[in-house]
Amino acid sequence: MIKENIEKSINEQINAELYSAYLYLSMAADFADKGYEGMEQWMRAQAREEKEHTMRFFDYLQERGGRIKLEAIEKPKEEWESPLEAFEEALEHEKYVTERINEMADMAEKEKDRATLNMLQWFIDEQVEEEDSTENIVNKLKMVKDSPSGLMMLDSKLGERPTESVEKEE
Ligand code: FEO
């Protein structure tokens, strides 16, 4: 049986992952509104990944005999000043998620819960990738600044992200 503090922390993470999906969907909607179709696409794909993350935690907690408790999801912001501001916030959010995952791993280590630690390893690797890809976009947006042609090119490049989720290897 899973320890109570780990169960609580996984439930909180389910909420945090759903909030991430909400945040990226809100960014997708704002990009759509402003005609950045590629960035909209990128954020839609990102939101879909967050829903997959949610279900990984959900399924894991069930497998371990824990009780899933869903809480209200915070309302995300609706509008961003610029693509750079949105992607900078996305990066900050990913750093926050990384911190949460690391704290969970510390807790699992302290409780000698090796199964949870093993499950979290996938997320530790995933966070490295998530931070890296978002940071790359932030850097490109900083290079492009307010150049309309640069923004259009970057928008079209980001729209190349696959729309369907690809099953990742365990
Ligand atoms: Fe589920 Fe983007 O972390």
XYZ file of N, CA and C and ligand atoms in Angstrom:
513
model
N 0.849 -1.211 0.000
C 0.000 0.000 0.000
C 0.879 1.255 0.000
N 0.469 2.182 -0.800
C 1.267 3.410 -0.924
C 1.125 4.290 0.333
N 2.216 4.946 0.711
C 2.187 5.810 1.911
C 1.306 7.029 1.648
N 0.689 7.514 2.724
C -0.259 8.625 2.623
C 0.354 9.912 2.045
N 1.582 10.223 2.482
C 2.198 11.466 1.978
C 2.515 11.370 0.484
N 2.853 10.164 0.015
C 3.146 9.990 -1.415
C 1.832 10.065 -2.209
N 0.799 9.444 -1.668
C -0.515 9.488 -2.316
C -0.968 10.948 -2.475
N -0.796 11.731 -1.407
C -1.212 13.143 -1.421
C -0.417 13.908 -2.489
N 0.867 13.652 -2.504
C 1.719 14.358 -3.445
C 1.401 13.982 -4.902
N 1.048 12.720 -5.153
C 0.667 12.320 -6.523
C -0.665 12.985 -6.900
N -1.587 13.041 -5.944
C -2.857 13.727 -6.228
C -2.621 15.200 -6.561
N -1.708 15.826 -5.838
C -1.397 17.236 -6.127
C -0.759 17.368 -7.509
N 0.039 16.356 -7.863
C 0.699 16.397 -9.170
C -0.309 16.201 -10.300
N -1.318 15.390 -10.066
C -2.386 15.212 -11.071
C -3.014 16.578 -11.341
N -3.241 17.336 -10.275
C -3.809 18.677 -10.428
C -2.836 19.601 -11.181
N -1.564 19.516 -10.832
C -0.559 20.385 -11.468
C -0.426 20.074 -12.964
N -0.532 18.790 -13.323
C -0.422 18.418 -14.740
C -1.657 18.882 -15.511
N -2.822 18.775 -14.865
C -4.049 19.253 -15.530
C -3.999 20.767 -15.683
N -3.463 21.437 -14.671
C -3.310 22.896 -14.786
C -2.357 23.233 -15.941
N -1.287 22.444 -16.089
C -0.347 22.680 -17.188
C -1.089 22.583 -18.523
N -1.923 21.558 -18.671
C -2.688 21.398 -19.912
C -3.590 22.618 -20.120
N -4.222 23.074 -19.053
C -5.109 24.236 -19.108
C -4.343 25.487 -19.533
N -3.164 25.664 -18.937
C -2.336 26.835 -19.234
C -1.936 26.834 -20.712
N -1.501 25.673 -21.212
C -1.053 25.619 -22.605
C -2.231 25.734 -23.575
N -3.385 25.239 -23.167
C -4.571 25.419 -24.021
C -4.949 26.889 -24.088
N -4.783 27.578 -22.969
C -5.093 29.002 -22.938
C -4.114 29.770 -23.825
N -2.851 29.364 -23.804
C -1.856 29.986 -24.678
C -2.202 29.673 -26.137
N -2.630 28.429 -26.419
C -3.011 28.049 -27.787
C -4.159 28.940 -28.268
N -5.121 29.177 -27.396
C -6.277 30.002 -27.762
C -5.833 31.437 -28.049
N -4.918 31.951 -27.240
C -4.429 33.319 -27.446
C -3.642 33.409 -28.764
N -2.819 32.401 -29.035
C -2.063 32.396 -30.295
C -3.033 32.324 -31.484
N -4.065 31.503 -31.365
C -5.057 31.366 -32.449
C -5.710 32.717 -32.707
N -6.038 33.396 -31.629
C -6.701 34.691 -31.720
C -5.830 35.719 -32.444
N -4.517 35.572 -32.278
C -3.595 36.559 -32.855
C -2.982 36.106 -34.183
N -3.445 34.964 -34.690
C -2.990 34.510 -36.011
C -1.672 33.756 -36.036
N -1.185 33.345 -34.894
C 0.046 32.531 -34.850
C -0.353 31.051 -34.881
N -0.628 30.565 -36.078
C -1.156 29.194 -36.183
C -0.159 28.120 -35.759
N 1.113 28.352 -36.072
C 2.132 27.363 -35.718
C 2.311 27.264 -34.211
N 2.338 28.413 -33.567
C 2.504 28.412 -32.102
C 1.265 27.813 -31.431
N 0.114 28.066 -32.033
C -1.124 27.462 -31.519
C -0.994 25.937 -31.561
N -0.519 25.464 -32.711
C -0.343 24.029 -32.900
C 0.622 23.444 -31.861
N 1.708 24.157 -31.646
C 2.741 23.705 -30.699
C 2.144 23.605 -29.299
N 1.384 24.613 -28.923
C 0.779 24.616 -27.584
C -0.306 23.544 -27.444
N -1.038 23.297 -28.537
C -2.040 22.219 -28.494
C -1.350 20.880 -28.238
N -0.229 20.664 -28.940
C 0.523 19.418 -28.763
C 1.054 19.335 -27.328
N 1.506 20.466 -26.813
C 2.040 20.510 -25.447
C 0.935 20.155 -24.431
N -0.246 20.716 -24.655
C -1.379 20.449 -23.755
C -1.736 18.962 -23.783
N -1.666 18.375 -24.989
C -1.988 16.944 -25.103
C -0.979 16.105 -24.312
N 0.284 16.513 -24.365
C 1.304 15.784 -23.586
C 1.019 15.891 -22.092
N 0.572 17.068 -21.666
C 0.271 17.245 -20.233
C -0.873 16.338 -19.800
N -1.835 16.127 -20.693
C -2.934 15.214 -20.353
C -2.397 13.783 -20.235
N -1.429 13.455 -21.081
C -0.812 12.128 -20.981
C -0.046 11.991 -19.653
N 0.628 13.071 -19.258
C 1.343 13.041 -17.972
C 0.348 12.800 -16.830
N -0.790 13.506 -16.905
C -1.827 13.344 -15.878
C -2.202 11.872 -15.743
N -2.445 11.229 -16.903
C -2.911 9.853 -16.866
C -1.833 8.882 -16.389
N -0.575 9.228 -16.587
C 0.508 8.376 -16.051
C 0.426 8.361 -14.521
N 0.254 9.539 -13.933
C 0.155 9.605 -12.468
C -1.141 8.939 -11.982
N -2.212 9.203 -12.704
C -3.531 8.646 -12.360
C -3.461 7.111 -12.339
N -2.957 6.539 -13.424
C -2.876 5.074 -13.537
C -1.936 4.492 -12.491
N -0.832 5.188 -12.264
C 0.138 4.676 -11.291
C -0.481 4.623 -9.895
N -1.165 5.700 -9.512
C -1.761 5.734 -8.170
C -2.807 4.630 -8.010
N -3.578 4.409 -9.064
C -4.566 3.326 -9.018
C -3.897 1.969 -8.869
N -2.844 1.753 -9.661
C -2.128 0.465 -9.600
C -1.584 0.192 -8.210
N -1.183 1.277 -7.525
C -0.602 1.102 -6.192
C -1.666 1.059 -5.094
N -2.923 1.059 -5.491
C -4.002 0.960 -4.498
C -4.299 2.280 -3.794
N -3.844 3.381 -4.374
C -4.123 4.693 -3.778
C -5.490 5.205 -4.196
N -5.926 6.268 -3.529
C -7.237 6.860 -3.841
C -7.029 8.177 -4.581
N -7.577 8.253 -5.795
C -7.453 9.495 -6.569
C -8.474 10.507 -6.067
N -7.986 11.702 -5.779
C -8.882 12.773 -5.320
C -8.641 13.993 -6.194
N -9.644 14.328 -6.985
C -9.493 15.462 -7.901
C -9.936 16.760 -7.244
N -9.110 17.773 -7.418
C -9.424 19.094 -6.857
C -9.733 20.060 -8.002
N -10.206 21.253 -7.661
C -10.492 22.274 -8.684
C -9.203 22.694 -9.384
N -9.327 22.987 -10.658
C -8.156 23.447 -11.424
C -8.196 24.973 -11.496
N -7.066 25.569 -11.169
C -6.958 27.037 -11.186
C -7.210 27.597 -12.602
N -7.834 28.756 -12.643
C -8.096 29.389 -13.947
C -6.786 29.963 -14.493
N -6.447 29.631 -15.739
C -5.196 30.202 -16.276
C -5.414 31.618 -16.807
N -4.307 32.324 -17.008
C -4.335 33.637 -17.631
C -4.898 33.490 -19.053
N -5.455 34.575 -19.617
C -6.072 34.452 -20.949
C -5.277 35.094 -22.069
N -4.431 36.049 -21.719
C -3.762 36.800 -22.772
C -2.317 37.118 -22.417
N -1.466 37.084 -23.438
C -0.046 37.394 -23.247
C 0.337 38.524 -24.199
N 1.218 39.374 -23.733
C 1.662 40.555 -24.501
C 2.305 40.188 -25.826
N 3.054 39.086 -25.813
C 3.823 38.706 -27.010
C 4.116 37.212 -26.934
N 4.506 36.600 -28.074
C 4.904 35.188 -28.031
C 6.043 34.980 -27.031
N 6.964 35.944 -26.966
C 8.091 35.790 -26.039
C 7.588 35.706 -24.597
N 6.664 36.571 -24.240
C 6.144 36.542 -22.868
C 5.484 35.185 -22.578
N 4.706 34.670 -23.541
C 4.026 33.384 -23.334
C 5.042 32.248 -23.153
N 6.034 32.195 -24.037
C 7.004 31.095 -23.940
C 7.895 31.235 -22.707
N 8.170 32.479 -22.289
C 8.938 32.649 -21.052
C 8.135 32.126 -19.859
N 6.838 32.393 -19.877
C 6.003 31.877 -18.781
C 5.903 30.360 -18.828
N 5.847 29.814 -20.047
C 5.802 28.353 -20.187
C 7.085 27.751 -19.603
N 8.216 28.401 -19.866
C 9.492 27.900 -19.350
C 9.521 27.967 -17.819
N 9.069 29.085 -17.275
C 9.005 29.218 -15.809
C 8.122 28.129 -15.218
N 7.015 27.866 -15.899
C 6.091 26.847 -15.406
C 6.746 25.465 -15.428
N 7.475 25.169 -16.495
C 8.156 23.869 -16.571
C 9.206 23.731 -15.462
N 9.884 24.843 -15.143
C 10.885 24.791 -14.063
C 10.204 24.488 -12.736
N 9.022 25.063 -12.555
C 8.254 24.811 -11.339
C 7.850 23.325 -11.266
N 7.419 22.787 -12.411
C 7.022 21.364 -12.444
C 8.234 20.481 -12.127
N 9.382 20.831 -12.681
C 10.610 20.064 -12.412
C 10.906 20.043 -10.911
N 10.759 21.217 -10.306
C 11.002 21.319 -8.859
C 10.069 20.393 -8.073
N 8.803 20.377 -8.485
C 7.811 19.525 -7.817
C 8.195 18.048 -7.961
N 8.585 17.658 -9.185
C 8.939 16.250 -9.433
C 10.166 15.881 -8.578
N 11.133 16.790 -8.515
C 12.331 16.512 -7.708
C 11.981 16.365 -6.230
N 11.051 17.199 -5.759
C 10.631 17.088 -4.350
C 9.934 15.753 -4.102
N 9.145 15.322 -5.085
C 8.470 14.025 -4.947
C 9.501 12.902 -4.893
N 10.525 13.018 -5.741
C 11.572 11.990 -5.768
C 12.304 11.961 -4.417
N 12.552 13.136 -3.832
C 13.196 13.188 -2.508
C 12.340 12.470 -1.475
N 11.040 12.725 -1.550
C 10.112 12.097 -0.598
C 10.103 10.574 -0.770
N 10.032 10.132 -2.032
C 10.001 8.691 -2.308
C 11.294 8.027 -1.822
N 12.394 8.742 -1.959
C 13.681 8.212 -1.516
C 13.685 8.057 0.005
N 13.185 9.089 0.670
C 13.130 9.075 2.136
C 12.248 7.936 2.650
N 11.161 7.685 1.920
C 10.215 6.631 2.324
C 10.637 5.252 1.804
N 11.766 5.211 1.120
C 12.258 3.963 0.501
C 11.202 3.334 -0.425
N 10.464 4.200 -1.123
C 9.441 3.738 -2.061
C 10.080 3.669 -3.452
N 10.679 2.523 -3.722
C 11.442 2.385 -4.967
C 10.557 2.386 -6.212
N 9.344 1.875 -6.083
C 8.448 1.844 -7.248
C 8.093 3.271 -7.686
N 7.823 4.132 -6.702
C 7.493 5.527 -7.040
C 8.719 6.222 -7.636
N 9.847 5.939 -7.043
C 11.096 6.526 -7.539
C 11.335 6.113 -8.991
N 11.085 4.867 -9.266
C 11.251 4.337 -10.619
C 10.275 5.000 -11.593
N 9.027 5.165 -11.155
C 8.015 5.814 -11.998
C 8.424 7.265 -12.271
N 8.980 7.921 -11.233
C 9.340 9.340 -11.372
C 10.537 9.557 -12.297
N 11.348 8.506 -12.463
C 12.525 8.669 -13.320
C 12.129 9.089 -14.740
N 11.019 8.530 -15.229
C 10.525 8.898 -16.564
C 10.249 10.409 -16.610
N 9.641 10.913 -15.542
C 9.307 12.340 -15.495
C 10.560 13.216 -15.352
N 11.549 12.707 -14.628
C 12.795 13.473 -14.465
C 13.434 13.677 -15.848
N 13.467 12.604 -16.643
C 14.019 12.697 -18.004
C 13.149 13.603 -18.878
N 11.857 13.435 -18.754
C 10.912 14.226 -19.562
C 11.061 15.720 -19.275
N 11.271 16.069 -18.011
C 11.402 17.492 -17.658
C 12.647 18.119 -18.276
N 13.718 17.334 -18.396
C 14.939 17.847 -19.037
C 14.590 18.237 -20.476
N 13.847 17.355 -21.141
C 13.449 17.595 -22.527
C 12.488 18.787 -22.636
N 11.524 18.848 -21.718
C 10.518 19.926 -21.773
C 11.170 21.291 -21.556
N 12.066 21.364 -20.576
C 12.730 22.648 -20.318
C 13.598 23.031 -21.509
N 14.303 22.045 -22.060
C 15.212 22.320 -23.167
C 14.459 22.825 -24.398
N 13.362 22.152 -24.759
C 12.652 22.574 -25.972
C 12.016 23.945 -25.778
N 11.495 24.225 -24.590
C 10.863 25.534 -24.368
C 11.930 26.628 -24.340
N 13.065 26.331 -23.725
C 14.144 27.328 -23.658
C 14.677 27.663 -25.055
N 14.751 26.650 -25.911
C 15.204 26.890 -27.291
C 14.293 27.880 -27.996
N 12.999 27.738 -27.775
C 12.041 28.648 -28.423
C 12.187 30.060 -27.839
N 12.355 30.155 -26.519
C 12.557 31.466 -25.886
C 13.780 32.139 -26.522
N 14.860 31.395 -26.669
C 16.081 31.965 -27.243
C 15.877 32.432 -28.678
N 15.141 31.637 -29.440
C 14.876 32.026 -30.841
C 14.012 33.283 -30.878
N 13.025 33.340 -30.012
C 12.150 34.525 -29.992
C 12.943 35.776 -29.600
N 13.924 35.601 -28.737
C 14.770 36.741 -28.345
C 15.598 37.212 -29.535
N 16.041 36.264 -30.369
C 16.839 36.615 -31.548
C 15.979 37.348 -32.569
N 14.759 36.843 -32.754
C 13.854 37.387 -33.760
C 13.335 38.777 -33.352
N 13.215 38.984 -32.056
C 12.655 40.233 -31.479
C 11.299 40.555 -32.126
N 11.136 41.765 -32.665
C 9.831 42.136 -33.221
C 9.782 42.008 -34.739
N 10.774 41.347 -35.332
C 10.803 41.235 -36.792
C 9.615 40.388 -37.295
N 8.686 41.004 -38.065
C 7.514 40.239 -38.531
C 7.912 39.028 -39.369
N 8.928 39.180 -40.247
C 9.279 38.030 -41.087
C 9.914 36.926 -40.241
N 10.721 37.316 -39.253
C 11.333 36.333 -38.358
C 10.269 35.589 -37.569
N 9.274 36.329 -37.070
C 8.197 35.706 -36.291
C 7.373 34.752 -37.162
N 7.141 35.162 -38.410
C 6.372 34.307 -39.321
C 7.110 33.001 -39.606
N 8.436 33.119 -39.804
C 9.227 31.918 -40.077
C 9.239 30.971 -38.884
N 9.408 31.564 -37.697
C 9.433 30.746 -36.482
C 8.060 30.095 -36.249
N 7.020 30.869 -36.509
C 5.663 30.345 -36.337
C 5.447 29.131 -37.232
N 5.904 29.248 -38.485
C 5.703 28.142 -39.410
C 6.523 26.917 -38.983
N 7.732 27.155 -38.468
C 8.602 26.063 -37.992
C 7.935 25.337 -36.804
N 7.381 26.122 -35.860
C 6.771 25.504 -34.672
C 5.515 24.707 -35.028
N 4.891 25.095 -36.144
C 3.700 24.381 -36.600
C 4.012 22.998 -37.136
N 5.300 22.701 -37.291
C 5.699 21.377 -37.801
C 5.635 20.299 -36.723
N 5.440 20.730 -35.471
C 5.360 19.731 -34.388
C 4.174 18.805 -34.670
N 4.379 17.488 -34.583
C 3.278 16.563 -34.899
C 2.043 16.837 -34.048
N 0.880 16.731 -34.696
C -0.363 17.009 -33.973
C -0.825 15.812 -33.153
N -0.534 14.624 -33.649
C -0.943 13.429 -32.904
C 0.139 13.051 -31.907
N -0.281 12.581 -30.748
C 0.710 12.219 -29.764
C 1.396 10.920 -30.186
N 2.684 10.891 -29.963
C 3.465 9.700 -30.318
C 3.704 8.933 -29.029
N 3.401 7.661 -29.042
C 3.607 6.848 -27.839
C 5.091 6.799 -27.504
N 5.419 7.262 -26.318
C 6.843 7.267 -25.950
C 7.231 5.909 -25.366
N 8.514 5.610 -25.530
C 9.008 4.341 -24.970
C 9.124 4.472 -23.473
N 8.841 3.396 -22.798
C 8.920 3.410 -21.327
C 10.365 3.529 -20.889
Fe 3.947 17.615 -17.379
Fe 5.269 19.913 -18.896
O 5.268 18.801 -17.434
